[in-house]
Coordinates of N, CA and C in Angstrom, one line a residue:
M1 N 135.2 143.6 54.4 CA 135.2 142.5 53.5 C 136.6 142.1 53.2
D2 N 137.0 141.0 53.8 CA 138.4 140.6 53.8 C 138.8 139.9 52.4
G3 N 137.8 139.8 51.5 CA 138.1 139.2 50.2 C 138.9 140.2 49.3
Y4 N 139.0 141.4 49.6 CA 139.7 142.4 48.8 C 141.1 142.6 49.4
A5 N 142.1 142.8 48.6 CA 143.5 143.0 49.0 C 143.6 144.0 50.1
R6 N 144.4 143.8 51.1 CA 144.6 144.7 52.2 C 145.0 146.1 51.8
D7 N 145.8 146.2 50.8 CA 146.3 147.5 50.3 C 145.1 148.4 49.8
Y8 N 144.2 147.7 49.1 CA 143.0 148.5 48.6 C 142.1 148.9 49.8
R9 N 141.9 148.0 50.8 CA 141.1 148.3 51.9 C 141.7 149.5 52.7
R10 N 143.0 149.4 52.9 CA 143.7 150.4 53.7 C 143.7 151.7 53.0
L11 N 143.8 151.7 51.7 CA 143.8 152.9 50.9 C 142.5 153.7 51.1
L12 N 141.4 152.9 51.0 CA 140.1 153.6 51.2 C 139.8 154.0 52.6
W13 N 140.0 153.1 53.6 CA 139.5 153.4 54.9 C 140.5 154.2 55.7
N14 N 141.8 154.1 55.4 CA 142.8 154.9 56.1 C 143.3 156.1 55.3
D15 N 143.9 155.9 54.2 CA 144.5 157.0 53.5 C 143.5 158.0 53.0
Y16 N 142.3 157.5 52.5 CA 141.3 158.4 52.0 C 140.0 158.3 52.8
G17 N 140.2 158.0 54.1 CA 139.0 157.9 55.0 C 138.1 159.1 55.0
H18 N 138.7 160.2 54.7 CA 137.9 161.5 54.8 C 136.8 161.5 53.7
V19 N 136.9 160.7 52.6 CA 136.0 160.7 51.5 C 134.8 159.8 51.8
L20 N 134.9 158.9 52.9 CA 133.8 158.0 53.2 C 132.5 158.7 53.4
R21 N 132.6 159.9 54.0 CA 131.3 160.6 54.3 C 130.5 160.9 53.1
S22 N 131.2 161.0 52.0 CA 130.5 161.3 50.7 C 129.9 160.1 50.0
V23 N 130.2 158.9 50.5 CA 129.7 157.7 49.9 C 128.3 157.4 50.5
G24 N 127.3 157.7 49.7 CA 125.9 157.5 50.3 C 125.2 156.3 49.7
V25 N 125.9 155.4 49.0 CA 125.2 154.3 48.4 C 124.6 153.4 49.5
E26 N 123.4 152.9 49.3 CA 122.7 152.1 50.2 C 122.9 150.6 49.9
V27 N 122.7 149.8 50.9 CA 123.0 148.3 50.7 C 122.2 147.7 49.6
P28 N 120.9 147.9 49.4 CA 120.2 147.3 48.3 C 120.8 147.7 46.9
D29 N 121.4 148.9 46.8 CA 121.9 149.3 45.6 C 123.2 148.6 45.2
V30 N 123.8 147.9 46.2 CA 125.1 147.2 46.0 C 124.8 145.7 45.7
L31 N 123.6 145.3 46.0 CA 123.3 143.8 45.8 C 123.1 143.5 44.4
L32 N 124.2 143.6 43.6 CA 124.3 143.2 42.2 C 124.7 141.7 42.2
P33 N 124.5 141.0 41.1 CA 124.9 139.6 41.0 C 126.4 139.4 41.3
V34 N 126.8 138.5 42.1 CA 128.2 138.2 42.3 C 128.4 136.7 42.0
S35 N 129.6 136.4 41.4 CA 129.9 135.1 41.0 C 130.6 134.4 42.2
M36 N 129.9 133.7 43.0 CA 130.5 133.1 44.2 C 130.3 131.6 44.2
G37 N 130.0 131.0 43.1 CA 129.8 129.6 43.0 C 128.5 129.2 43.7
V38 N 127.5 130.1 43.9 CA 126.3 129.7 44.5 C 125.3 129.2 43.4
E39 N 125.0 128.0 43.4 CA 124.2 127.4 42.4 C 122.7 127.6 42.8
E40 N 121.9 127.8 41.7 CA 120.5 127.8 41.9 C 119.9 126.5 42.2
E41 N 119.0 126.4 43.1 CA 118.4 125.1 43.4 C 117.6 124.6 42.2
E42 N 117.3 123.3 42.2 CA 116.6 122.7 41.0 C 115.3 123.4 40.9
G43 N 115.0 123.6 39.6 CA 113.7 124.2 39.3 C 113.7 125.7 39.4
G44 N 115.0 126.3 39.4 CA 115.1 127.7 39.4 C 115.1 128.3 40.9
G45 N 114.9 129.5 41.0 CA 114.9 130.1 42.3 C 114.8 131.6 42.2
D46 N 114.6 132.2 43.3 CA 114.5 133.7 43.4 C 115.9 134.3 43.1
G47 N 115.9 135.2 42.1 CA 117.2 135.8 41.7 C 117.8 136.7 42.9
E48 N 116.9 137.5 43.6 CA 117.4 138.3 44.7 C 117.9 137.4 45.8
E49 N 117.2 136.3 46.1 CA 117.7 135.4 47.1 C 119.0 134.8 46.8
A50 N 119.2 134.5 45.5 CA 120.5 133.9 45.1 C 121.6 135.0 45.3
M51 N 121.3 136.2 45.0 CA 122.3 137.3 45.1 C 122.7 137.5 46.6
R52 N 121.6 137.4 47.5 CA 121.9 137.6 48.9 C 122.7 136.5 49.5
R53 N 122.5 135.2 49.0 CA 123.3 134.1 49.4 C 124.8 134.3 49.0
G54 N 125.0 134.8 47.8 CA 126.3 135.1 47.3 C 127.0 136.1 48.1
W55 N 126.3 137.2 48.5 CA 126.9 138.3 49.3 C 127.2 137.8 50.7
L56 N 126.3 136.9 51.2 CA 126.6 136.4 52.6 C 127.9 135.6 52.6
E57 N 128.1 134.8 51.6 CA 129.4 134.1 51.5 C 130.6 135.1 51.3
R58 N 130.3 136.1 50.6 CA 131.4 137.1 50.3 C 131.9 137.8 51.6
I59 N 131.0 138.1 52.5 CA 131.3 138.9 53.7 C 131.6 138.1 54.9
E60 N 131.5 136.7 54.8 CA 131.6 135.9 55.9 C 133.0 136.0 56.6
G61 N 134.1 136.1 55.8 CA 135.4 136.2 56.4 C 135.6 137.3 57.4
K62 N 136.2 137.1 58.5 CA 136.4 138.1 59.5 C 137.7 138.9 59.1
E63 N 137.7 140.2 59.4 CA 138.9 141.1 59.2 C 140.0 140.6 60.2
G64 N 141.1 140.3 59.6 CA 142.2 139.8 60.5 C 143.3 140.8 60.7
D65 N 143.1 142.0 60.1 CA 144.1 143.1 60.2 C 143.8 144.1 61.2
G66 N 144.6 144.3 62.3 CA 144.4 145.2 63.3 C 144.3 146.6 62.9
E67 N 145.1 147.0 61.9 CA 145.0 148.4 61.4 C 143.7 148.7 60.7
M68 N 143.1 147.7 60.0 CA 141.9 147.9 59.4 C 140.7 147.9 60.4
L69 N 140.8 147.1 61.4 CA 139.8 147.1 62.5 C 139.8 148.5 63.1
N70 N 140.9 149.1 63.4 CA 141.0 150.4 64.0 C 140.4 151.4 63.0
A71 N 140.5 151.2 61.7 CA 139.9 152.2 60.8 C 138.4 152.1 60.8
Y72 N 137.9 150.9 60.9 CA 136.4 150.7 61.0 C 135.9 151.3 62.2
V73 N 136.6 151.1 63.4 CA 136.1 151.7 64.6 C 136.2 153.2 64.6
K74 N 137.2 153.7 64.0 CA 137.4 155.2 63.9 C 136.2 155.8 63.1
A75 N 135.9 155.1 62.0 CA 134.8 155.6 61.1 C 133.5 155.6 61.9
L76 N 133.2 154.5 62.7 CA 132.0 154.5 63.5 C 132.0 155.5 64.6
I77 N 133.1 155.8 65.2 CA 133.2 156.8 66.3 C 132.9 158.2 65.7
K78 N 133.5 158.5 64.6 CA 133.3 159.8 64.0 C 131.8 160.0 63.5
G79 N 131.2 158.9 63.2 CA 129.8 158.9 62.9 C 129.4 159.5 61.5
H80 N 130.4 159.6 60.6 CA 130.0 160.2 59.3 C 129.8 159.2 58.2
V81 N 129.8 157.9 58.5 CA 129.6 156.9 57.5 C 128.1 156.5 57.5
M82 N 127.6 156.1 56.3 CA 126.2 155.8 56.2 C 126.0 154.7 55.2
G83 N 124.8 154.2 55.1 CA 124.5 153.2 54.1 C 125.4 152.0 54.1
F84 N 125.8 151.6 52.9 CA 126.6 150.4 52.7 C 127.9 150.5 53.4
V85 N 128.6 151.7 53.4 CA 129.9 151.8 54.1 C 129.7 151.6 55.6
R86 N 128.7 152.1 56.2 CA 128.4 151.9 57.6 C 128.1 150.4 57.9
F87 N 127.4 149.8 57.0 CA 127.1 148.4 57.1 C 128.4 147.5 57.2
V88 N 129.3 147.8 56.3 CA 130.6 147.1 56.2 C 131.3 147.3 57.6
A89 N 131.4 148.5 58.1 CA 132.1 148.8 59.3 C 131.4 148.1 60.5
I90 N 130.1 148.1 60.6 CA 129.4 147.4 61.6 C 129.7 145.9 61.5
H91 N 129.6 145.4 60.3 CA 129.8 143.9 60.1 C 131.2 143.5 60.6
Q92 N 132.2 144.2 60.2 CA 133.5 143.8 60.5 C 133.8 144.0 62.0
V93 N 133.4 145.1 62.6 CA 133.6 145.3 64.0 C 132.9 144.3 64.9
A94 N 131.6 144.1 64.6 CA 130.8 143.1 65.3 C 131.4 141.7 65.2
G95 N 131.9 141.4 64.0 CA 132.5 140.0 63.8 C 133.7 139.7 64.7
C96 N 134.4 140.8 65.1 CA 135.6 140.6 65.9 C 135.4 141.1 67.4
L97 N 134.2 141.7 67.6 CA 134.0 142.3 68.9 C 133.4 141.2 69.9
W98 N 132.4 140.5 69.5 CA 131.7 139.6 70.4 C 132.4 138.2 70.4
P99 N 132.6 137.6 71.6 CA 133.4 136.4 71.8 C 132.8 135.2 71.0
E100 N 131.5 135.1 70.8 CA 131.0 133.9 70.2 C 131.3 133.9 68.7
S101 N 131.6 135.0 68.1 CA 132.0 135.0 66.7 C 133.4 134.4 66.5
M102 N 134.3 134.8 67.4 CA 135.7 134.2 67.4 C 135.7 132.7 67.7
Q103 N 134.8 132.3 68.6 CA 134.7 130.9 69.0 C 134.2 130.1 67.8
Q104 N 133.2 130.6 67.1 CA 132.7 129.9 65.9 C 133.8 129.8 64.8
D105 N 134.6 130.8 64.6 CA 135.7 130.7 63.7 C 136.6 129.6 64.0
R106 N 137.0 129.4 65.3 CA 137.9 128.3 65.6 C 137.2 127.0 65.4
Q107 N 135.9 126.9 65.6 CA 135.3 125.6 65.4 C 135.3 125.3 63.9
E108 N 135.0 126.3 63.1 CA 134.9 126.1 61.6 C 136.2 125.7 61.0
T109 N 137.3 126.3 61.6 CA 138.7 126.0 61.0 C 139.3 124.9 61.8
Q110 N 138.6 124.3 62.8 CA 139.1 123.1 63.6 C 140.5 123.5 64.2
E111 N 140.6 124.8 64.7 CA 141.8 125.2 65.4 C 141.7 124.7 66.8
D112 N 142.9 124.5 67.4 CA 142.9 124.2 68.9 C 142.4 125.4 69.6
P113 N 141.3 125.2 70.4 CA 140.8 126.4 71.1 C 141.7 127.1 72.1
N114 N 142.8 126.4 72.5 CA 143.7 126.9 73.4 C 144.8 127.8 72.7
T115 N 144.9 127.7 71.4 CA 146.0 128.4 70.7 C 145.8 129.9 70.6
K116 N 144.5 130.3 70.4 CA 144.3 131.7 70.2 C 143.3 132.4 71.2
D117 N 143.0 131.6 72.2 CA 142.0 132.2 73.2 C 142.5 133.5 73.8
S118 N 143.7 133.6 74.2 CA 144.2 134.8 74.8 C 144.3 136.0 73.8
Q119 N 144.6 135.7 72.5 CA 144.7 136.7 71.5 C 143.3 137.2 71.2
A120 N 142.3 136.3 71.1 CA 140.9 136.7 70.8 C 140.4 137.5 71.9
S121 N 140.6 137.1 73.2 CA 140.1 137.8 74.3 C 140.6 139.2 74.4
S122 N 141.9 139.3 74.1 CA 142.5 140.7 74.1 C 142.0 141.5 73.0
L123 N 141.8 141.0 71.8 CA 141.2 141.7 70.7 C 139.8 142.2 71.0
N124 N 138.9 141.2 71.5 CA 137.6 141.6 71.9 C 137.5 142.7 72.9
A125 N 138.3 142.5 73.9 CA 138.3 143.5 75.0 C 138.8 144.9 74.6
N126 N 139.9 144.9 73.7 CA 140.4 146.2 73.3 C 139.4 146.9 72.4
L127 N 138.7 146.2 71.5 CA 137.7 146.8 70.7 C 136.6 147.4 71.5
L128 N 136.1 146.6 72.5 CA 135.0 147.1 73.4 C 135.4 148.3 74.1
K129 N 136.6 148.3 74.7 CA 137.1 149.5 75.5 C 137.2 150.7 74.6
A130 N 137.7 150.5 73.4 CA 137.9 151.6 72.4 C 136.5 152.3 72.1
L131 N 135.5 151.4 71.9 CA 134.2 151.9 71.6 C 133.5 152.6 72.8
L132 N 133.6 152.0 74.0 CA 132.9 152.5 75.1 C 133.6 153.7 75.8
S133 N 134.9 153.9 75.5 CA 135.6 155.0 76.1 C 135.6 156.2 75.1
S134 N 134.9 156.0 74.0 CA 134.9 157.1 72.9 C 133.6 157.8 73.0
S135 N 133.4 158.7 72.0 CA 132.1 159.4 71.9 C 131.2 158.8 70.9
V136 N 131.4 157.5 70.6 CA 130.5 156.8 69.7 C 129.0 157.0 70.1
D137 N 128.1 157.1 69.2 CA 126.7 157.4 69.5 C 126.1 156.1 70.0
E138 N 125.0 156.2 70.8 CA 124.3 155.0 71.3 C 123.6 154.2 70.3
D139 N 123.2 154.8 69.2 CA 122.6 154.0 68.1 C 123.6 153.0 67.5
T140 N 124.8 153.4 67.4 CA 125.9 152.5 66.8 C 126.1 151.4 67.8
L141 N 126.2 151.7 69.1 CA 126.3 150.6 70.1 C 125.2 149.6 70.1
Q142 N 124.0 150.2 69.9 CA 122.8 149.3 69.8 C 122.9 148.4 68.6
D143 N 123.3 149.0 67.5 CA 123.4 148.2 66.2 C 124.5 147.1 66.3
L144 N 125.6 147.4 67.0 CA 126.6 146.4 67.2 C 126.1 145.3 68.1
L145 N 125.4 145.7 69.2 CA 124.8 144.7 70.1 C 123.8 143.8 69.4
G146 N 123.0 144.3 68.5 CA 121.9 143.5 67.9 C 122.3 142.9 66.6
Y147 N 123.6 143.2 66.1 CA 123.9 142.7 64.8 C 124.1 141.2 64.7
S148 N 123.6 140.6 63.6 CA 123.8 139.2 63.3 C 123.5 138.9 61.9
Q149 N 124.2 137.9 61.4 CA 123.8 137.3 60.1 C 123.6 135.8 60.3
P150 N 122.9 135.1 59.4 CA 122.6 133.7 59.6 C 123.7 132.9 60.1
A151 N 124.9 133.0 59.5 CA 126.0 132.1 59.9 C 126.5 132.5 61.2
S152 N 126.7 133.8 61.5 CA 127.2 134.2 62.8 C 126.2 134.1 63.9
N153 N 124.9 133.9 63.6 CA 123.9 133.7 64.6 C 123.6 132.2 64.9
N154 N 124.5 131.4 64.3 CA 124.3 129.9 64.4 C 124.3 129.4 65.8
S155 N 125.0 130.1 66.7 CA 125.0 129.7 68.1 C 123.7 129.7 68.8
T156 N 122.8 130.6 68.3 CA 121.5 130.7 69.0 C 120.5 129.9 68.2
R157 N 120.5 130.0 66.8 CA 119.5 129.4 66.0 C 119.7 127.9 66.0
G158 N 120.9 127.4 66.4 CA 121.2 126.0 66.4 C 121.0 125.3 67.7
E159 N 120.5 126.1 68.7 CA 120.3 125.5 70.0 C 119.1 124.6 70.0
N160 N 119.2 123.4 70.7 CA 118.1 122.5 70.8 C 117.3 122.9 72.1
E161 N 116.3 122.0 72.4 CA 115.5 122.4 73.5 C 116.2 122.3 74.9
L162 N 117.4 121.6 74.9 CA 118.1 121.5 76.1 C 119.2 122.7 76.2
G163 N 119.2 123.5 75.2 CA 120.1 124.7 75.2 C 121.5 124.3 74.7
K164 N 121.7 123.1 74.2 CA 123.0 122.7 73.7 C 123.2 123.3 72.3
E165 N 124.4 123.7 72.0 CA 124.7 124.3 70.8 C 124.8 123.2 69.7
S166 N 124.2 123.5 68.5 CA 124.3 122.6 67.4 C 125.5 123.1 66.6
R167 N 126.3 122.1 66.1 CA 127.4 122.5 65.2 C 127.2 122.2 63.8
L168 N 125.9 122.0 63.4 CA 125.5 121.9 62.0 C 125.8 123.1 61.3
P169 N 126.2 123.0 60.0 CA 126.5 124.2 59.2 C 125.2 124.9 58.9
P170 N 125.2 126.3 58.7 CA 124.0 127.0 58.4 C 123.3 126.4 57.1
P171 N 122.0 126.4 57.0 CA 121.4 125.9 55.8 C 121.7 126.6 54.6
R172 N 121.6 126.0 53.4 CA 122.0 126.6 52.2 C 121.1 127.8 51.9
S173 N 119.9 127.8 52.5 CA 118.9 128.8 52.2 C 119.3 130.1 52.9
S174 N 120.3 130.1 53.8 CA 120.7 131.3 54.5 C 121.1 132.4 53.5
S175 N 120.7 133.6 53.7 CA 121.0 134.7 52.9 C 121.3 135.9 53.7
L176 N 121.9 136.9 53.0 CA 122.3 138.1 53.7 C 121.1 138.9 54.2
V177 N 121.2 139.3 55.5 CA 120.1 140.1 56.1 C 120.6 141.6 56.0
I178 N 119.8 142.4 55.4 CA 120.3 143.8 55.2 C 119.8 144.8 56.2
P179 N 120.4 145.9 56.4 CA 119.9 146.9 57.4 C 118.5 147.4 57.0
P180 N 117.7 147.7 58.0 CA 118.0 147.7 59.4 C 117.8 146.4 60.1
A181 N 117.2 145.4 59.4 CA 116.9 144.1 60.1 C 118.1 143.4 60.7
C182 N 119.3 143.5 60.1 CA 120.5 142.8 60.6 C 121.0 143.5 61.9
Y183 N 120.6 144.7 62.2 CA 121.0 145.4 63.4 C 120.1 145.0 64.6
R184 N 119.0 144.2 64.3 CA 118.1 143.7 65.3 C 117.9 142.2 65.2
A185 N 118.9 141.5 64.6 CA 118.7 140.1 64.3 C 119.2 139.2 65.4
A186 N 120.0 139.6 66.3 CA 120.5 138.8 67.4 C 119.4 138.5 68.4
S187 N 119.3 137.3 68.8 CA 118.2 137.0 69.8 C 118.4 137.7 71.1
S188 N 117.4 137.8 71.9 CA 117.5 138.4 73.2 C 118.5 137.7 74.1
A189 N 118.5 136.3 74.0 CA 119.5 135.5 74.8 C 120.9 135.9 74.4
L190 N 121.2 136.0 73.1 CA 122.5 136.3 72.6 C 122.9 137.7 73.0
Q191 N 122.0 138.7 72.9 CA 122.3 140.0 73.4 C 122.6 140.1 74.9
M192 N 121.9 139.3 75.7 CA 122.2 139.3 77.1 C 123.6 138.7 77.4
R193 N 123.9 137.6 76.7 CA 125.3 137.1 76.9 C 126.3 138.1 76.5
R194 N 126.1 138.8 75.4 CA 127.0 139.9 75.0 C 127.2 141.0 76.1
L195 N 126.0 141.4 76.6 CA 126.0 142.4 77.7 C 126.7 141.9 78.9
D196 N 126.5 140.7 79.3 CA 127.2 140.1 80.5 C 128.7 140.1 80.3
W197 N 129.1 139.7 79.1 CA 130.5 139.7 78.8 C 131.1 141.1 78.8
A198 N 130.4 142.1 78.2 CA 130.9 143.4 78.2 C 131.0 144.0 79.6
A199 N 130.0 143.7 80.5 CA 130.1 144.2 81.9 C 131.3 143.5 82.6
S200 N 131.6 142.3 82.3 CA 132.7 141.6 83.0 C 134.0 142.2 82.6
V201 N 134.1 142.7 81.3 CA 135.3 143.3 80.8 C 135.5 144.8 81.3
C202 N 134.4 145.5 81.1 CA 134.6 147.0 81.3 C 133.8 147.5 82.6
G203 N 133.0 146.7 83.2 CA 132.3 147.1 84.3 C 130.9 147.7 83.9
G204 N 129.9 147.6 84.8 CA 128.6 147.9 84.5 C 128.4 149.4 84.1
E205 N 129.2 150.3 84.7 CA 129.0 151.7 84.5 C 129.2 152.1 83.0
L206 N 130.3 151.5 82.4 CA 130.6 151.8 81.0 C 129.5 151.2 80.1
V207 N 129.0 150.0 80.5 CA 128.1 149.3 79.6 C 126.7 149.8 79.7
R208 N 126.4 150.7 80.8 CA 125.1 151.2 81.0 C 124.4 151.9 79.8
P209 N 125.2 152.7 79.0 CA 124.6 153.3 77.8 C 124.0 152.3 76.8
I210 N 124.5 151.1 76.7 CA 124.0 150.1 75.8 C 122.7 149.5 76.5
M211 N 122.8 149.2 77.8 CA 121.8 148.5 78.5 C 120.5 149.4 78.6
A212 N 120.8 150.7 78.8 CA 119.7 151.6 79.0 C 118.7 151.6 77.9
N213 N 119.2 151.5 76.6 CA 118.3 151.5 75.5 C 118.2 150.2 74.7
S214 N 118.5 149.1 75.5 CA 118.5 147.8 74.9 C 117.1 147.5 74.4
I215 N 117.0 146.8 73.2 CA 115.8 146.5 72.6 C 115.2 145.2 73.2
M216 N 115.9 144.6 74.1 CA 115.4 143.3 74.6 C 114.2 143.5 75.5

């Protein structure tokens, strides 16, 4: 969650990373009301749904710090994080791992797609290689492959019958999808594109552990 100062994030995930294994709080226990300027629709609305919309907006920003991304990857490789802490790590790594997430960021910020393509490709590839060359468990790889939230899944949900991508913003009703559903939220087509990209970067042999147990 990039909304918190980098020093605080680094303090928890790097300097005191050994204590993360003792944080067992689950995602539903963290879904307390947040003030994110999310207005209730006319006539009221579901309180839990409003909270999930607020949390979705809060976690939408991608982690832009390489040191923090390494810390999230390290926590997942060690396999000792759980509950909400694991959810944060999966969310941040998946948001910078798969190419379509970085492409969506450039569209939303109206950046020139040529300015950061090489940087994004290098980041994606390095994250993938770090994960696949490590002892990370297959469940974590599957969760990364299937991970999606309404905004980040816009590339598949916004496709029309001709397969063209819609650039419409996600509907206001979009809300946070919590584990385990968010680890299986990516469509089969999106997962296949991710696998094809992974195989093109690392080769089919390294990608085989993900493909072998793919939920598609």
